[in-house]
PDB file of C-alpha atoms in Angstrom:
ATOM      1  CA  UNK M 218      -9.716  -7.630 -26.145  1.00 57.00           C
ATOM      2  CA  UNK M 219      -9.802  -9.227 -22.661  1.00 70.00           C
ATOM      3  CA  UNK M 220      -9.341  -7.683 -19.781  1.00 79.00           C
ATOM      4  CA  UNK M 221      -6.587  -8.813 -16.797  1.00 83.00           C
ATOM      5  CA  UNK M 222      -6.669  -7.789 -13.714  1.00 86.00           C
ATOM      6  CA  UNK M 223      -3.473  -6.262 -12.529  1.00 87.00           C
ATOM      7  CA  UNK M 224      -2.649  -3.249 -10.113  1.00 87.00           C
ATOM      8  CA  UNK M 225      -3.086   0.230 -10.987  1.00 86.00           C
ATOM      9  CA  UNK M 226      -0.023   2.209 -11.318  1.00 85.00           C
ATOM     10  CA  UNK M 227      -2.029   5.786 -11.542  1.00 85.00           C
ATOM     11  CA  UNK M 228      -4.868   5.119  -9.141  1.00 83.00           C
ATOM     12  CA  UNK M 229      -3.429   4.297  -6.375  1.00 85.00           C
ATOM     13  CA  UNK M 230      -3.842   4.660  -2.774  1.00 85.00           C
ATOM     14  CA  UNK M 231      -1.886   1.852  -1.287  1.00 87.00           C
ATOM     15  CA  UNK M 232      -0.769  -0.785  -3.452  1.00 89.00           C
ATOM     16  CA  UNK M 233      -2.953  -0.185  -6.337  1.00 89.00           C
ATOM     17  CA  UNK M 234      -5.043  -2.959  -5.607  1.00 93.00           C
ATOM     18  CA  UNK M 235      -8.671  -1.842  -5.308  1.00 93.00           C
ATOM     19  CA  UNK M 236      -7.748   0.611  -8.104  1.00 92.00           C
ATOM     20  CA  UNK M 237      -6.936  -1.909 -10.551  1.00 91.00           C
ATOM     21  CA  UNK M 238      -9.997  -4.338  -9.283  1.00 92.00           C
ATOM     22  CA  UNK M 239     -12.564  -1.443 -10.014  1.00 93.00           C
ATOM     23  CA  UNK M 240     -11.132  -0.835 -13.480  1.00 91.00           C
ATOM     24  CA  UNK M 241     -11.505  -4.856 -14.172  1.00 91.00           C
ATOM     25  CA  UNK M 242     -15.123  -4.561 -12.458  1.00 93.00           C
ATOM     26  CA  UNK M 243     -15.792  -1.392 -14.379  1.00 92.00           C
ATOM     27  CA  UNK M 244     -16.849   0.968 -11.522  1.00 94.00           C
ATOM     28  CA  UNK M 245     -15.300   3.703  -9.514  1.00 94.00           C
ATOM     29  CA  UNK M 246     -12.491   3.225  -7.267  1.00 93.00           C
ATOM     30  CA  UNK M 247     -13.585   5.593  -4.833  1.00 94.00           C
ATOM     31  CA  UNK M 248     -16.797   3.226  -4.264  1.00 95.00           C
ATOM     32  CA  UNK M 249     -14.872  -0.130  -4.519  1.00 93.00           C
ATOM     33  CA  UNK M 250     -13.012   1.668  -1.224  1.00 93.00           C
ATOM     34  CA  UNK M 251     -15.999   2.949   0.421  1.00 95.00           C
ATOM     35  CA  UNK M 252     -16.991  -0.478   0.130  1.00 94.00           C
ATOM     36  CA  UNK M 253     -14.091  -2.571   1.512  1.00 93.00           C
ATOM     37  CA  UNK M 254     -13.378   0.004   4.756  1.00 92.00           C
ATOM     38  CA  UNK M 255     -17.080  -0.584   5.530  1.00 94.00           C
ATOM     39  CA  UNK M 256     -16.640  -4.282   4.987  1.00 93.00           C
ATOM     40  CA  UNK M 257     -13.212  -4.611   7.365  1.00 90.00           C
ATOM     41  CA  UNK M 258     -15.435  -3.396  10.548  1.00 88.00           C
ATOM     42  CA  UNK M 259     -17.784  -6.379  10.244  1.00 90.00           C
ATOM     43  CA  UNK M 260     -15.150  -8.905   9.134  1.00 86.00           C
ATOM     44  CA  UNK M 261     -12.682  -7.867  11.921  1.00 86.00           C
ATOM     45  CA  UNK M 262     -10.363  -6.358   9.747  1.00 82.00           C
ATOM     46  CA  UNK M 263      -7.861  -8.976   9.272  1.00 88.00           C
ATOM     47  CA  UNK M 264      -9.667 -11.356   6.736  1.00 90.00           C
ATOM     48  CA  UNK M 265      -9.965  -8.482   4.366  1.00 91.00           C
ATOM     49  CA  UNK M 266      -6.550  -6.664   5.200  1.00 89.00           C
ATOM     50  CA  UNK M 267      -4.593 -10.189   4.801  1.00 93.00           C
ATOM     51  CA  UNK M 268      -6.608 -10.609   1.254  1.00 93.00           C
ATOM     52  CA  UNK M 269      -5.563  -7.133   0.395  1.00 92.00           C
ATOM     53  CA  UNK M 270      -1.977  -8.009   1.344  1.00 93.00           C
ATOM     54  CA  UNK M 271      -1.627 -10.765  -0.761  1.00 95.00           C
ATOM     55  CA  UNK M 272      -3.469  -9.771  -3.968  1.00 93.00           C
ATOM     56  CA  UNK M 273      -0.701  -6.968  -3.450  1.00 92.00           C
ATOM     57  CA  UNK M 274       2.026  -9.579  -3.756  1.00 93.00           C
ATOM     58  CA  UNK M 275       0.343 -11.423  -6.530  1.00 92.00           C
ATOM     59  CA  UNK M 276      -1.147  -9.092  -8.602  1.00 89.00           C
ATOM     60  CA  UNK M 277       1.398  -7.966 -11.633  1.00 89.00           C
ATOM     61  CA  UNK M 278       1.535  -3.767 -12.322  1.00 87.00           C
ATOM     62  CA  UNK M 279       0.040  -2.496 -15.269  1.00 78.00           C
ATOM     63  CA  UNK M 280       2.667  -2.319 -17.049  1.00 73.00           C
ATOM     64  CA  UNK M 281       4.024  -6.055 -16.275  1.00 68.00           C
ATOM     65  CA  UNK M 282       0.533  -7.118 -17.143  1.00 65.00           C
ATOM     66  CA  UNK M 283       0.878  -9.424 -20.337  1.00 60.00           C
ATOM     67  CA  UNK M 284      -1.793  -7.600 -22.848  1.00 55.00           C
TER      68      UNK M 284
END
């Protein structure tokens, strides 16, 4: 079975994004987040929040995931 990466529908804080890239990674979501807020100070925050944005546009739902 192969795994796709696609947006969670029931862990979701914003757009399901960081949920659905720690279930593809295969850790927790609450450490994927820890993770990317520590990461936006350093970056300025807009190289990570306009990467967030878009994998939020291009990533399909679970459910509209082709499985």
């Amino acid at each position: 079975m192969r795994k796709q990466l696609a947006r969670s529908r029931s862990d979701r804080k914003l757009a399901g994004v960081l949920g659905g890239l720690s279930r593809f990674v295969g850790i927790d979501a609450t450490i994927l987040r820890v993770i990317f807020i520590i990461l936006l100070i350093p970056t300025g925050f807009f190289p990570l929040a306009i990467v967030y944005g878009l994998l939020g546009f291009v990533l399909p739902n679970e459910e509209e995931a082709i499985k």
